[in-house]
Short mmCIF file of C-alpha atoms in Angstrom, two decimals:
data_model
loop_
_atom_site.label_atom_id
_atom_site.label_comp_id
_atom_site.label_asym_id
_atom_site.label_seq_id
_atom_site.Cartn_x
_atom_site.Cartn_y
_atom_site.Cartn_z
CA UNK K 1 -31.55 -20.85 -12.78
CA UNK K 2 -27.76 -21.31 -12.88
CA UNK K 3 -25.89 -23.76 -14.75
CA UNK K 4 -24.33 -26.32 -12.66
CA UNK K 5 -20.79 -25.55 -11.93
CA UNK K 6 -21.09 -21.94 -12.46
CA UNK K 7 -20.45 -19.25 -9.42
CA UNK K 8 -23.41 -17.75 -7.80
CA UNK K 9 -25.53 -15.01 -9.49
CA UNK K 10 -26.41 -13.83 -5.58
CA UNK K 11 -22.90 -11.43 -4.68
CA UNK K 12 -22.60 -12.58 -1.57
CA UNK K 13 -22.95 -16.36 -2.50
CA UNK K 14 -20.62 -15.74 -5.45
CA UNK K 15 -18.12 -14.14 -2.66
CA UNK K 16 -18.79 -16.81 -0.07
CA UNK K 17 -17.66 -19.28 -2.93
CA UNK K 18 -14.66 -17.18 -3.61
CA UNK K 19 -13.61 -16.37 0.28
CA UNK K 20 -13.55 -20.53 0.67
CA UNK K 21 -11.80 -21.39 -1.93
CA UNK K 22 -8.81 -18.86 -0.89
CA UNK K 23 -9.27 -20.38 2.34
CA UNK K 24 -8.48 -23.65 0.99
CA UNK K 25 -6.11 -22.61 -1.02
CA UNK K 26 -3.84 -20.28 1.93
CA UNK K 27 -3.78 -23.84 4.17
CA UNK K 28 -2.49 -25.41 0.76
CA UNK K 29 0.62 -23.13 0.25
CA UNK K 30 1.37 -22.68 4.16
CA UNK K 31 1.75 -26.73 3.95
CA UNK K 32 3.32 -28.04 0.61
CA UNK K 33 4.15 -24.41 -1.17
CA UNK K 34 3.01 -22.72 -4.33
CA UNK K 35 4.73 -24.95 -7.28
CA UNK K 36 3.53 -27.96 -5.24
CA UNK K 37 -0.32 -26.94 -4.86
CA UNK K 38 -2.03 -27.51 -7.54
CA UNK K 39 -6.05 -26.26 -9.06
CA UNK K 40 -7.29 -29.85 -8.53
CA UNK K 41 -6.12 -29.88 -4.66
CA UNK K 42 -7.44 -26.27 -4.13
CA UNK K 43 -11.11 -27.79 -5.69
CA UNK K 44 -10.78 -30.43 -3.57
CA UNK K 45 -9.95 -28.81 -0.68
CA UNK K 46 -12.42 -26.37 -0.91
CA UNK K 47 -15.21 -29.22 -1.92
CA UNK K 48 -16.11 -27.78 -5.38
CA UNK K 49 -14.95 -28.73 -9.22
CA UNK K 50 -12.20 -27.78 -10.71
CA UNK K 51 -13.86 -25.87 -13.30
CA UNK K 52 -15.93 -23.54 -10.86
CA UNK K 53 -12.02 -22.12 -9.64
CA UNK K 54 -11.25 -21.15 -13.04
CA UNK K 55 -14.51 -19.36 -13.62
CA UNK K 56 -13.45 -16.97 -10.43
CA UNK K 57 -9.97 -17.11 -12.11
CA UNK K 58 -8.71 -18.13 -15.15
CA UNK K 59 -5.49 -18.51 -14.30
CA UNK K 60 -3.42 -20.18 -11.04
CA UNK K 61 -1.74 -17.54 -10.46
CA UNK K 62 -4.67 -15.26 -10.77
CA UNK K 63 -5.96 -17.13 -7.40
CA UNK K 64 -2.85 -16.52 -5.94
CA UNK K 65 -2.28 -13.34 -6.67
CA UNK K 66 -5.89 -12.95 -4.96
CA UNK K 67 -5.08 -14.55 -1.77
CA UNK K 68 -1.74 -11.96 -1.74
CA UNK K 69 -4.45 -9.22 -1.79
CA UNK K 70 -6.61 -10.59 0.56
CA UNK K 71 -4.13 -11.17 3.18
CA UNK K 72 -3.02 -7.66 2.29
CA UNK K 73 -6.20 -5.92 3.08
CA UNK K 74 -6.18 -8.43 6.74
CA UNK K 75 -2.62 -6.90 7.38
CA UNK K 76 -3.65 -3.58 7.35
CA UNK K 77 -6.96 -3.92 9.09
CA UNK K 78 -4.73 -5.71 11.75
CA UNK K 79 -2.41 -2.75 12.24
CA UNK K 80 -5.55 -0.65 11.96
CA UNK K 81 -7.05 -2.44 14.77
CA UNK K 82 -3.85 -1.80 17.07
CA UNK K 83 -4.63 1.76 17.12
CA UNK K 84 -0.78 3.00 16.34
CA UNK K 85 -0.51 6.63 17.17
CA UNK K 86 2.91 7.68 16.01
CA UNK K 87 5.59 6.51 13.42
CA UNK K 88 7.57 4.10 15.93
CA UNK K 89 3.82 2.31 17.33
CA UNK K 90 3.10 2.11 13.31
CA UNK K 91 6.18 0.12 12.39
CA UNK K 92 5.76 -1.72 15.70
CA UNK K 93 2.27 -2.80 14.62
CA UNK K 94 3.07 -3.94 11.33
CA UNK K 95 6.26 -5.91 12.67
CA UNK K 96 3.39 -7.98 14.80
CA UNK K 97 0.91 -8.19 11.88
CA UNK K 98 3.76 -9.80 10.34
CA UNK K 99 4.60 -12.12 12.43
CA UNK K 100 1.27 -13.28 12.24
CA UNK K 101 0.92 -13.24 8.41
CA UNK K 102 3.26 -15.86 6.55
CA UNK K 103 1.69 -15.47 3.57
CA UNK K 104 2.46 -11.39 3.39
CA UNK K 105 6.30 -12.38 5.17
CA UNK K 106 6.69 -14.89 2.52
CA UNK K 107 5.69 -12.25 -0.67
CA UNK K 108 7.76 -9.45 1.27
CA UNK K 109 10.75 -11.72 1.61
CA UNK K 110 10.54 -13.72 -1.57
CA UNK K 111 10.60 -16.64 -0.03
CA UNK K 112 11.18 -19.57 -2.71
CA UNK K 113 10.16 -22.07 -0.48
CA UNK K 114 6.92 -20.93 -0.05
CA UNK K 115 6.04 -18.57 -3.27
CA UNK K 116 8.09 -20.93 -5.61
CA UNK K 117 7.86 -19.58 -9.30
CA UNK K 118 5.94 -16.73 -7.69
CA UNK K 119 8.56 -15.14 -6.58
CA UNK K 120 10.57 -15.01 -10.07
CA UNK K 121 8.48 -12.79 -11.17
CA UNK K 122 7.17 -8.80 -11.74
CA UNK K 123 4.15 -9.88 -9.49
CA UNK K 124 1.59 -6.68 -9.35
CA UNK K 125 4.85 -4.76 -10.01
CA UNK K 126 2.12 -1.18 -9.85
CA UNK K 127 1.24 -2.20 -6.50
CA UNK K 128 4.19 -1.94 -3.81
CA UNK K 129 4.37 1.47 -5.68
CA UNK K 130 1.27 2.75 -4.76
CA UNK K 131 1.88 1.59 -1.06
CA UNK K 132 5.11 3.22 -0.93
CA UNK K 133 4.11 6.75 -2.46
CA UNK K 134 1.85 6.74 0.15
CA UNK K 135 4.16 6.18 3.08
CA UNK K 136 6.36 8.63 2.07
CA UNK K 137 3.76 11.24 1.89
CA UNK K 138 3.02 10.14 5.40
CA UNK K 139 6.82 10.30 6.26
CA UNK K 140 6.87 14.13 4.78
CA UNK K 141 3.74 15.39 6.88
CA UNK K 142 5.60 13.57 10.01
CA UNK K 143 8.92 15.56 8.81
CA UNK K 144 6.79 18.64 8.42
CA UNK K 145 5.62 18.16 11.92
CA UNK K 146 8.99 17.51 13.76
CA UNK K 147 8.46 14.20 14.23
CA UNK K 148 10.29 12.89 11.52
CA UNK K 149 14.10 14.12 11.53
CA UNK K 150 14.50 16.36 8.14
CA UNK K 151 18.49 15.41 7.39
CA UNK K 152 17.54 11.69 6.17
CA UNK K 153 15.78 11.79 2.71
CA UNK K 154 12.93 9.61 0.81
CA UNK K 155 14.92 7.16 0.16
CA UNK K 156 16.88 7.30 3.54
CA UNK K 157 14.15 7.12 5.97
CA UNK K 158 12.11 4.18 3.55
CA UNK K 159 15.55 2.11 4.18
CA UNK K 160 15.37 2.30 7.41
CA UNK K 161 12.28 1.29 7.75
CA UNK K 162 13.27 -1.44 5.60
CA UNK K 163 16.48 -2.21 7.41
CA UNK K 164 14.53 -2.77 10.70
CA UNK K 165 11.67 -5.10 9.54
CA UNK K 166 14.31 -7.46 7.79
CA UNK K 167 16.53 -6.90 10.33
CA UNK K 168 15.04 -8.23 13.03
CA UNK K 169 12.39 -10.23 11.66
CA UNK K 170 14.53 -12.18 9.27
CA UNK K 171 17.43 -13.54 11.68
CA UNK K 172 14.27 -14.54 13.95
CA UNK K 173 12.91 -16.82 11.69
CA UNK K 174 16.26 -18.51 11.23
CA UNK K 175 16.60 -19.35 14.97
CA UNK K 176 16.01 -22.54 16.43
CA UNK K 177 12.48 -22.31 17.94
CA UNK K 178 13.63 -22.50 21.43
CA UNK K 179 15.93 -19.67 20.76
CA UNK K 180 13.42 -16.87 19.14
CA UNK K 181 12.80 -13.88 21.10
CA UNK K 182 8.97 -13.60 22.24
CA UNK K 183 6.68 -12.09 19.04
CA UNK K 184 5.76 -9.12 21.37
CA UNK K 185 9.39 -8.50 22.26
CA UNK K 186 10.58 -8.37 19.09
CA UNK K 187 7.80 -5.54 17.98
CA UNK K 188 8.72 -3.76 21.22
CA UNK K 189 12.31 -3.70 20.07
CA UNK K 190 11.78 -2.71 16.49
CA UNK K 191 9.36 0.07 17.79
CA UNK K 192 11.77 1.32 20.06
CA UNK K 193 14.61 1.08 17.16
CA UNK K 194 12.27 3.23 14.80
CA UNK K 195 11.39 6.35 17.46
CA UNK K 196 15.60 5.92 17.85
CA UNK K 197 16.77 6.17 14.37
CA UNK K 198 14.04 8.05 12.42
CA UNK K 199 12.15 10.29 15.30
CA UNK K 200 13.37 14.08 16.99
CA UNK K 201 13.06 13.40 20.39
CA UNK K 202 9.82 16.06 20.18
CA UNK K 203 6.31 14.53 21.96
CA UNK K 204 3.98 13.98 19.19
CA UNK K 205 1.25 16.14 19.08
CA UNK K 206 -2.27 15.25 17.69
CA UNK K 207 -1.81 16.16 14.24
CA UNK K 208 0.94 13.29 14.56
CA UNK K 209 -2.17 10.89 15.51
CA UNK K 210 -4.39 12.33 13.24
CA UNK K 211 -1.89 11.80 10.58
CA UNK K 212 -1.37 8.08 11.20
CA UNK K 213 -4.80 6.99 10.99
CA UNK K 214 -5.04 9.02 7.67
CA UNK K 215 -2.59 7.66 6.53
CA UNK K 216 -3.46 3.47 7.86
CA UNK K 217 -7.07 4.29 6.33
CA UNK K 218 -5.42 5.61 2.91
CA UNK K 219 -3.86 1.97 2.50
CA UNK K 220 -6.53 0.07 3.56
CA UNK K 221 -8.48 1.94 0.58
CA UNK K 222 -5.29 0.84 -1.92
CA UNK K 223 -5.52 -2.41 -0.91
CA UNK K 224 -9.15 -2.68 -0.55
CA UNK K 225 -9.01 -1.54 -4.34
CA UNK K 226 -6.53 -3.57 -5.31
CA UNK K 227 -8.33 -6.79 -3.74
CA UNK K 228 -11.82 -5.59 -5.12
CA UNK K 229 -10.26 -6.30 -8.54
CA UNK K 230 -9.48 -9.52 -8.09
CA UNK K 231 -13.43 -10.57 -6.34
CA UNK K 232 -15.44 -8.50 -8.14
CA UNK K 233 -17.16 -5.39 -7.48
CA UNK K 234 -17.55 -7.01 -4.27
CA UNK K 235 -14.66 -7.58 -3.09
CA UNK K 236 -14.56 -5.16 -0.37
CA UNK K 237 -16.50 -7.21 1.58
CA UNK K 238 -14.78 -9.39 3.91
#
């Protein structure tokens, strides 16, 4: 029999408890911010002992790192479920997902009010590099297929995508709530701008749809692998 306070030996129960703790942490960090959220707060909200959390994660930073990785997995899956077939559709679906996921958006823009000192750390520096590399390969493939402008370099293409996301979403978040555009309209505008700036005007063929689906599958695999490192061997079972 497992000793009191230890994570359950059954992998399914262990995973269920980990996600229950992460659910509580997500609610608290969005309400109070990372710097004001303690392990005691999370334990109380998740109805577990404080020591139990440390048996899952050795530090508070590790717990919140797992939370951000889990949110990233869910965001990628949300984008895949939207079924984008082209680069503009993909960027629009990503914008929609970011508007639904305040934790991932806070990490992306370095929101110190939400993530506190985590924004001042080089958190998971290798993660974004791997995602960026996969995105670069995807854009290279679309360029070869004639769906993306060939006169733009890799850094220029990435800069355009980030400018579109930041340029639309940051001002939207800063507007008074009554003056914000509807989220779905923002998504449409971002997708349209992406097509105009990055596209060639050529009608996308089935190869573009296939490349987009393959890229999203790669993205999910990367995100799930990184989450598994935070939750144990069964971390993919969300």
